[in-house]
mmCIF file of C-alpha atoms in Angstrom:
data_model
loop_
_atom_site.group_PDB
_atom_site.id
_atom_site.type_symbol
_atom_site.label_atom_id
_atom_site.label_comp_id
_atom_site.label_asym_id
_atom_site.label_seq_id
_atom_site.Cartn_x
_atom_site.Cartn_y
_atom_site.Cartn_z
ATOM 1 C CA UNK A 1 -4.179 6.855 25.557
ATOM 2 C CA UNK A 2 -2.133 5.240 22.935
ATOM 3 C CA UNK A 3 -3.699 2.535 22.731
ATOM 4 C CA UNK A 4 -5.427 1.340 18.997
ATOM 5 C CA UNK A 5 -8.535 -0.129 18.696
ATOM 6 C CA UNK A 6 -10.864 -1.401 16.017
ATOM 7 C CA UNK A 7 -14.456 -1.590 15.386
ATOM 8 C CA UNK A 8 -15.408 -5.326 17.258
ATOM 9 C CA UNK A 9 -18.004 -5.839 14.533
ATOM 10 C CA UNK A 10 -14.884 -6.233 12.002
ATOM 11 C CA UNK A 11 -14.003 -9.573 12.359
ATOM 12 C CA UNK A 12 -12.794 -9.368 16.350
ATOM 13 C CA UNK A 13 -11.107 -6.083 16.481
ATOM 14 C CA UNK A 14 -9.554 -6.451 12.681
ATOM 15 C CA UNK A 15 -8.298 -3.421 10.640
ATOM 16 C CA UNK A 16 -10.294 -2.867 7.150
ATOM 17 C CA UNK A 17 -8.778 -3.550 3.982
ATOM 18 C CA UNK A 18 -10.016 -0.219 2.271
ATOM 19 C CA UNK A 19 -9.312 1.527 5.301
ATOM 20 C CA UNK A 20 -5.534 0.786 5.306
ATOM 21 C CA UNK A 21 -5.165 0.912 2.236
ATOM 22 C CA UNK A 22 -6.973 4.446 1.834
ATOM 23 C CA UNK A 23 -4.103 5.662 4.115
ATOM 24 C CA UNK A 24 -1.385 3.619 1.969
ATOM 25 C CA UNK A 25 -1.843 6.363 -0.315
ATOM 26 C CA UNK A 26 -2.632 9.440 1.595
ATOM 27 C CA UNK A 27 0.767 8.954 3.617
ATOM 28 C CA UNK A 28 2.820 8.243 0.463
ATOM 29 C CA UNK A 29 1.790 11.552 -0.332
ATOM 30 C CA UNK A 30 1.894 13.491 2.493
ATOM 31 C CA UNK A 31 5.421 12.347 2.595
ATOM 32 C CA UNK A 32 5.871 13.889 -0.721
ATOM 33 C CA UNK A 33 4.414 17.261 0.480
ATOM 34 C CA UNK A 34 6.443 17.143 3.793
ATOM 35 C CA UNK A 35 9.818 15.917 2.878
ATOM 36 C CA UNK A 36 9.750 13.848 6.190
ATOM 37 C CA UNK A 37 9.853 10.163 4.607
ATOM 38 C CA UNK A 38 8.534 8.153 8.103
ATOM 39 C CA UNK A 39 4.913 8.646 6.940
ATOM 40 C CA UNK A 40 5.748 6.519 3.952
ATOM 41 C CA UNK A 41 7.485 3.942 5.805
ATOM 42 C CA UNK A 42 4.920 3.287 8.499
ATOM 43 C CA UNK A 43 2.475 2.640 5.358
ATOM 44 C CA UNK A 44 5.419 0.600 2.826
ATOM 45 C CA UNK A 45 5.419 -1.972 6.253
ATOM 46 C CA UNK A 46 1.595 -2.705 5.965
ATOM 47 C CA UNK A 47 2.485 -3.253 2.285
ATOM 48 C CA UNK A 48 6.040 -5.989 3.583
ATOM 49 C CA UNK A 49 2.987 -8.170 5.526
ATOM 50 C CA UNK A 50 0.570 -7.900 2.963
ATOM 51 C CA UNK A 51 3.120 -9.513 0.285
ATOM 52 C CA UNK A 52 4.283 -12.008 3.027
ATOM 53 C CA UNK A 53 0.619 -12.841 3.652
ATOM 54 C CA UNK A 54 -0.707 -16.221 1.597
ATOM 55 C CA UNK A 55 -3.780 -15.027 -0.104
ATOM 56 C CA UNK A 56 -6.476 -17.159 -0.544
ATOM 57 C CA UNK A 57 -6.735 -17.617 -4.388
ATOM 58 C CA UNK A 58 -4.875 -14.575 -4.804
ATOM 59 C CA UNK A 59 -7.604 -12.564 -2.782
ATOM 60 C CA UNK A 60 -7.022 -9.979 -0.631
ATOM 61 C CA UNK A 61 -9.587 -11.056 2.123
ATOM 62 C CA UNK A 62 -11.296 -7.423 3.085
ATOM 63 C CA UNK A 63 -9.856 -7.794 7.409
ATOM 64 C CA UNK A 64 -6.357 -7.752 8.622
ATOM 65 C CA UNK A 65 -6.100 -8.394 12.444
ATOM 66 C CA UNK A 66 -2.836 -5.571 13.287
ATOM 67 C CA UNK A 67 -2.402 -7.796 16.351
ATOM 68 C CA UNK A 68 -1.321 -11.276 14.721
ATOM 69 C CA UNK A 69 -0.737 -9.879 11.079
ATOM 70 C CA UNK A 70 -3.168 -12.587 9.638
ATOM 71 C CA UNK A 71 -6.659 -12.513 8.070
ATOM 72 C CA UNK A 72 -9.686 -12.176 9.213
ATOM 73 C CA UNK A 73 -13.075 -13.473 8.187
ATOM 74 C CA UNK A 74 -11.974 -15.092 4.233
ATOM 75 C CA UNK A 75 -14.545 -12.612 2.823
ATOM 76 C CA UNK A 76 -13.594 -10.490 -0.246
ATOM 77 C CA UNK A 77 -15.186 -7.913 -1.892
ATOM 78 C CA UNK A 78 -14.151 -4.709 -4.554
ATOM 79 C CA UNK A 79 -16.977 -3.076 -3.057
ATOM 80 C CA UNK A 80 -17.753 -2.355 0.893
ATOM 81 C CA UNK A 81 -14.237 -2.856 2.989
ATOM 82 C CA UNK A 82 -12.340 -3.629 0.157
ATOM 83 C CA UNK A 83 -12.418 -1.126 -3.077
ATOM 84 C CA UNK A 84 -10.044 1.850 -2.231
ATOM 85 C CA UNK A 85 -7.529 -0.685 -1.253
ATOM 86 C CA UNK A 86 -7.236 -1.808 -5.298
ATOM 87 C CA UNK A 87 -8.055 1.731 -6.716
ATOM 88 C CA UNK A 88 -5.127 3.274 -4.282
ATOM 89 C CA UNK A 89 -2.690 0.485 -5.492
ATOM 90 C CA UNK A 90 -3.292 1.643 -9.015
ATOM 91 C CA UNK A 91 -2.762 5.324 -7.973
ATOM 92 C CA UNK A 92 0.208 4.955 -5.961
ATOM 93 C CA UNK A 93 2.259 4.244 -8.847
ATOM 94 C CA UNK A 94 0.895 6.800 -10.682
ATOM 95 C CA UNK A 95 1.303 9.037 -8.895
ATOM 96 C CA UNK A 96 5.023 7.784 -7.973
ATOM 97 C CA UNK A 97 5.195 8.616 -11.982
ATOM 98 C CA UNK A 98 4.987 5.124 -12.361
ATOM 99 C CA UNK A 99 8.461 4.047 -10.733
ATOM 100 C CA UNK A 100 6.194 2.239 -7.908
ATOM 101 C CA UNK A 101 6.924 -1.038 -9.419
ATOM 102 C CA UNK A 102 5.644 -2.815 -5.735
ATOM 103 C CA UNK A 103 2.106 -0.973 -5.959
ATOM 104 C CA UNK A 104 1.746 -1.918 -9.829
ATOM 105 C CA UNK A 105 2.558 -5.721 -9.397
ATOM 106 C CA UNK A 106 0.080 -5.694 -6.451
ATOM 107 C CA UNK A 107 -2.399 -3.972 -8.423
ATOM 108 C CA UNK A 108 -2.369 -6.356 -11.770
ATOM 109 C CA UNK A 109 -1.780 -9.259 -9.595
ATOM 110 C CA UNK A 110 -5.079 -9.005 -7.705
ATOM 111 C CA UNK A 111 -6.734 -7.725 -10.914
ATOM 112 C CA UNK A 112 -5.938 -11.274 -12.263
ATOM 113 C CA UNK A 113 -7.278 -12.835 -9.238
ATOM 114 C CA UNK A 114 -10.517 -10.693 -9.468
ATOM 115 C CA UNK A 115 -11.135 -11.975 -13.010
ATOM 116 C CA UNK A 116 -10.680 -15.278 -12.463
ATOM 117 C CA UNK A 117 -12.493 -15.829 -9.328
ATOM 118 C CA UNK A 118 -15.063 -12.972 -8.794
ATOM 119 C CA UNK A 119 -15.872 -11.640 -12.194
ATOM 120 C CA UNK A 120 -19.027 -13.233 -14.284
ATOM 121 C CA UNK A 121 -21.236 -12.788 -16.722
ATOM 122 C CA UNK A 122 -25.060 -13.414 -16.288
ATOM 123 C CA UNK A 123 -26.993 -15.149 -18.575
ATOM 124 C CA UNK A 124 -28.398 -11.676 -20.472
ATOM 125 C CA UNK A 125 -24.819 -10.887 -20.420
ATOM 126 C CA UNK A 126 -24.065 -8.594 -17.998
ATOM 127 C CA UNK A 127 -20.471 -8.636 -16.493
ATOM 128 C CA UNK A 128 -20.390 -8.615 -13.073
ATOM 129 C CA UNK A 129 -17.953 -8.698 -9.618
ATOM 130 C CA UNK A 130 -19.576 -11.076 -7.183
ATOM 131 C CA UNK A 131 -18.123 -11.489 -3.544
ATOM 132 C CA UNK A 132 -16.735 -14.608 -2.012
ATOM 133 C CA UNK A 133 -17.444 -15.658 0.777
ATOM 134 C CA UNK A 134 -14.856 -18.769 2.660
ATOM 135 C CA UNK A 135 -14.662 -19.972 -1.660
ATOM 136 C CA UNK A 136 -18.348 -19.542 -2.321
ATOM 137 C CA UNK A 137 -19.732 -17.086 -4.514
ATOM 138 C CA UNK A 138 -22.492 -14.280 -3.512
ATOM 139 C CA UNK A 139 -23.809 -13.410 -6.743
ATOM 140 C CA UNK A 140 -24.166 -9.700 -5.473
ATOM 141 C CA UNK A 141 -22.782 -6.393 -6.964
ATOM 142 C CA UNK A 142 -22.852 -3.270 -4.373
ATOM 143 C CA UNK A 143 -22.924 0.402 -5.940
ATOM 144 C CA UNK A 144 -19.539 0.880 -4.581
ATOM 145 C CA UNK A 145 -18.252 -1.502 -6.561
ATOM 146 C CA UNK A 146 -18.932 0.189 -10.048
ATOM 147 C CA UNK A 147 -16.210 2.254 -8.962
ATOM 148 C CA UNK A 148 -14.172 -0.514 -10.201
ATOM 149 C CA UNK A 149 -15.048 0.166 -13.991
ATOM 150 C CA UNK A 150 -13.318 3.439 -14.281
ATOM 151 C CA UNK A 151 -10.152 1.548 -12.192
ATOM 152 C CA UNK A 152 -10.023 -0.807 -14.819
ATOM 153 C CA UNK A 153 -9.953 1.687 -17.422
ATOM 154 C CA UNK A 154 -7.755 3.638 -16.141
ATOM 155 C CA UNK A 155 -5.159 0.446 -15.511
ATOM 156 C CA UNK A 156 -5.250 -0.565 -19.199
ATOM 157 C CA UNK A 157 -2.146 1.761 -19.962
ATOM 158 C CA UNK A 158 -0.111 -0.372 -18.117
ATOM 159 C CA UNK A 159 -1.327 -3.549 -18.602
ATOM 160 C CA UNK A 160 0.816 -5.821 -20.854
ATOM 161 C CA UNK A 161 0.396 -4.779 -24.179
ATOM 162 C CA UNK A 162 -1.832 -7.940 -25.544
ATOM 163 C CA UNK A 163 -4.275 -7.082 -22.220
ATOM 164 C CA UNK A 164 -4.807 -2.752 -22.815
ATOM 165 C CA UNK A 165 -7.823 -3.231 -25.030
ATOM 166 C CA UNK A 166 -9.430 -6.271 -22.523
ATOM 167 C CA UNK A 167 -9.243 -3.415 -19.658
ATOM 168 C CA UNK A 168 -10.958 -0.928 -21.439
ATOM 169 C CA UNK A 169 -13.124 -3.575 -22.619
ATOM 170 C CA UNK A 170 -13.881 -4.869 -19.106
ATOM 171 C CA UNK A 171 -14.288 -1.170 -17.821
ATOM 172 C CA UNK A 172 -16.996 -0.532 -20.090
ATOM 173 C CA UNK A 173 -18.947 -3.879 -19.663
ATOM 174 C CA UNK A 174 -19.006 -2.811 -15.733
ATOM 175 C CA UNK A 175 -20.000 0.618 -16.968
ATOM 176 C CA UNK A 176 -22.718 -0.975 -18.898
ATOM 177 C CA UNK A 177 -23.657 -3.087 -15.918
ATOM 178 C CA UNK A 178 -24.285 -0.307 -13.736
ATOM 179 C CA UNK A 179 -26.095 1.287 -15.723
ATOM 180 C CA UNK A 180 -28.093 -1.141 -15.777
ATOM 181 C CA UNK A 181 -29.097 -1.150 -11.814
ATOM 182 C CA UNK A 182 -29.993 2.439 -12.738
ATOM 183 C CA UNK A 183 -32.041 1.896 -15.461
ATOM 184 C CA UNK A 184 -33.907 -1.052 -14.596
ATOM 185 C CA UNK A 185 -35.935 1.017 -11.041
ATOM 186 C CA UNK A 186 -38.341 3.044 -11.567
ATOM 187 C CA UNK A 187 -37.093 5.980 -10.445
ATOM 188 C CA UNK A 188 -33.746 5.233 -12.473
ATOM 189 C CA UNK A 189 -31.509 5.639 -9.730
ATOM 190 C CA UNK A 190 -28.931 2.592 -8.916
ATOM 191 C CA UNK A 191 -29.814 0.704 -5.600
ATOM 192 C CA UNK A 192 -27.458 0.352 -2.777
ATOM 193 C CA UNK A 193 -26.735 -3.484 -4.062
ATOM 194 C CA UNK A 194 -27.805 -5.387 -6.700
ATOM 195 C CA UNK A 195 -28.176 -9.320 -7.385
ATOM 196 C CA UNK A 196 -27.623 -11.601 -10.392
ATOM 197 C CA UNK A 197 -29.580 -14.786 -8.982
ATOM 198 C CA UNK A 198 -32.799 -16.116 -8.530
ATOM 199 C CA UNK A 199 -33.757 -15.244 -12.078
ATOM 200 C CA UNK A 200 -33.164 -11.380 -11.939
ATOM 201 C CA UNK A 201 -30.283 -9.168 -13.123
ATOM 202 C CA UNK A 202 -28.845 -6.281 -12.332
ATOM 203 C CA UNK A 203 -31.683 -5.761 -9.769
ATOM 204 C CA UNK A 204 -32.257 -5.152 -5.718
ATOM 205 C CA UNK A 205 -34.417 -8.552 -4.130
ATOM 206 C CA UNK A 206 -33.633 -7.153 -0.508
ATOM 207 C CA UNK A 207 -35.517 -4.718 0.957
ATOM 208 C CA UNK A 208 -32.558 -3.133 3.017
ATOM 209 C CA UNK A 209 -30.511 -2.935 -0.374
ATOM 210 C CA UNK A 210 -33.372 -0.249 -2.074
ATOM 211 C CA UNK A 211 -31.994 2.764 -1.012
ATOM 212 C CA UNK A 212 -29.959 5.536 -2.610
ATOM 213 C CA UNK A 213 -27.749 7.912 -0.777
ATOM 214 C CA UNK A 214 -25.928 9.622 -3.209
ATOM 215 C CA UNK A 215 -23.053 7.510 -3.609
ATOM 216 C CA UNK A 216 -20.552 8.645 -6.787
ATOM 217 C CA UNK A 217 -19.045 5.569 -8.124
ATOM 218 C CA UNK A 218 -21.325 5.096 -11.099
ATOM 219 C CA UNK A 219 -21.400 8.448 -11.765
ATOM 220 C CA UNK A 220 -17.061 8.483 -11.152
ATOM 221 C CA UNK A 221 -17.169 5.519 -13.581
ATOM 222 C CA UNK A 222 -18.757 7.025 -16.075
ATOM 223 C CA UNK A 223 -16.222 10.155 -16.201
ATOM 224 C CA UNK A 224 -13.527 7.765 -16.184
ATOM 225 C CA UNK A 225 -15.271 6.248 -19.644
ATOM 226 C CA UNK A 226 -15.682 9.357 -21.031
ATOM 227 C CA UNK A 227 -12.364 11.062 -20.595
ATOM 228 C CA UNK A 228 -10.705 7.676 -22.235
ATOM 229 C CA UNK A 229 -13.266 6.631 -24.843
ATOM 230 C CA UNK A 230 -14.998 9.377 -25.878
ATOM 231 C CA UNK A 231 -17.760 7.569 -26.669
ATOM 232 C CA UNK A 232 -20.674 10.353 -25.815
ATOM 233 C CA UNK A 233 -23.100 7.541 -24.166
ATOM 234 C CA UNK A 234 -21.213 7.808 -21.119
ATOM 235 C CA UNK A 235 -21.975 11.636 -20.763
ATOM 236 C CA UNK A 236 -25.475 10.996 -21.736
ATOM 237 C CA UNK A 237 -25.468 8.141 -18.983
ATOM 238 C CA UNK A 238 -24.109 10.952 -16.474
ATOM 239 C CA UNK A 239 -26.623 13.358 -17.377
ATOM 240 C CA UNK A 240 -29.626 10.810 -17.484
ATOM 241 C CA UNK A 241 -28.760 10.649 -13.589
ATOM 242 C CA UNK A 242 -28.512 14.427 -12.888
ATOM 243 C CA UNK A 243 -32.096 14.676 -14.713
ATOM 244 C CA UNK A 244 -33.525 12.192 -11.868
ATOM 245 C CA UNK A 245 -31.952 13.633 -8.800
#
């Protein structure tokens, strides 16, 4: 018919922040394969309202409403709605051979924001992404977002030279965290989310959060370690889950 519509369940009729930004990417590149450059430009205008946009914080709040060009629901989260929107950012100008200049600002931009207004570390010191919720915290990590330990890695060569080691650094204490959700069931497979309140860490409270489905971002996080560090934990982490599947 021609006519869009959304999911009414995301924030009346909103477009999703991974979603869009998921296709950021994939058009970019199929733009590269085709030689026809309006697949690129339909995706570089999302990018034009996205800069315009005030973001709360810094935040990139995880619904867009296409219709008005303004926010949705002030939720944000690197997991669920929100993570391939970052991770694509970081990949666009790497794969642009890093002369994306746009897509790398974005990306260490709202890395900043992340740190100073979602990540924390628990009191056994585990570092963790919480979601926020309208300014308040939710002191909850979902599997998806352990993705986001392999982006940071994989960021730290172009971070500003005093901040290449911290990205690593934060990568692996992510890494570490995950493992964590993994290790701490007793089957030692991650749940679906994990909380860091109430006196527990790093471990599912809700019944409709302990469930596994075979979801690869600890698993992608770990490769991501591995192929930068080195460090043979990460491979042993890797396998520990392959012996429990």
């Amino acid at each position: 018919s021609g006519i869009g519509r959304n999911w009414p369940w995301a924030s009346g009729g909103s477009s999703i922040l991974a979603e869009f930004g998921t296709l950021h990417l994939e058009f970019v590149h199929l733009s590269h394969l085709s030689g026809n450059p309006v697949f690129a430009e339909k995706v570089m205008n999302i990018r034009k309202v996205l800069n315009r946009l005030d973001k709360p914080e810094g935040l990139y709040p995880n619904y867009l409403n296409p219709s008005s060009g303004q926010w949705g629901q002030h939720h944000v989260s690197i997991g669920g709605l929100g993570d391939s929107f970052y991770e694509y950012l970081l990949k666009a100008w790497l794969m642009s051979d890093k002369t994306d200049e746009e897509g790398k600002n974005m990306y260490y931009d709202a890395v900043q924001a992340i740190e100073t207004h979602l990540i924390r570390k628990s009191s056994g010191g585990l570092t963790y992404i919480a979601e926020w919720k309208g300014g308040l915290l939710e002191h909850k990590m979902g599997h998806l977002t352990c993705f986001a330990g392999g982006m940071f890695a994989l960021g730290a060569d172009g971070a500003p030279p005093d901040k290449t080691g911290h990205h690593i650094e934060l990568g692996a204490e992510i890494a570490r965290t995950c493992h964590e959700s993994y290790d701490r069931t007793s089957l030692k497979l991650g749940p679906e989310a994990f909380r860091f309140d109430g006196g527990v860490e790093a471990i599912a409270t809700r019944q409709n959060e302990k469930y596994y489905i075979l979801r690869p971002e600890v698993i992608e996080t770990y490769m991501y370690m591995w192929r930068l560090t080195h460090d043979p934990k990460y491979r042993q982490w890797g396998w520990e889950a392959v012996e429990v599947m």
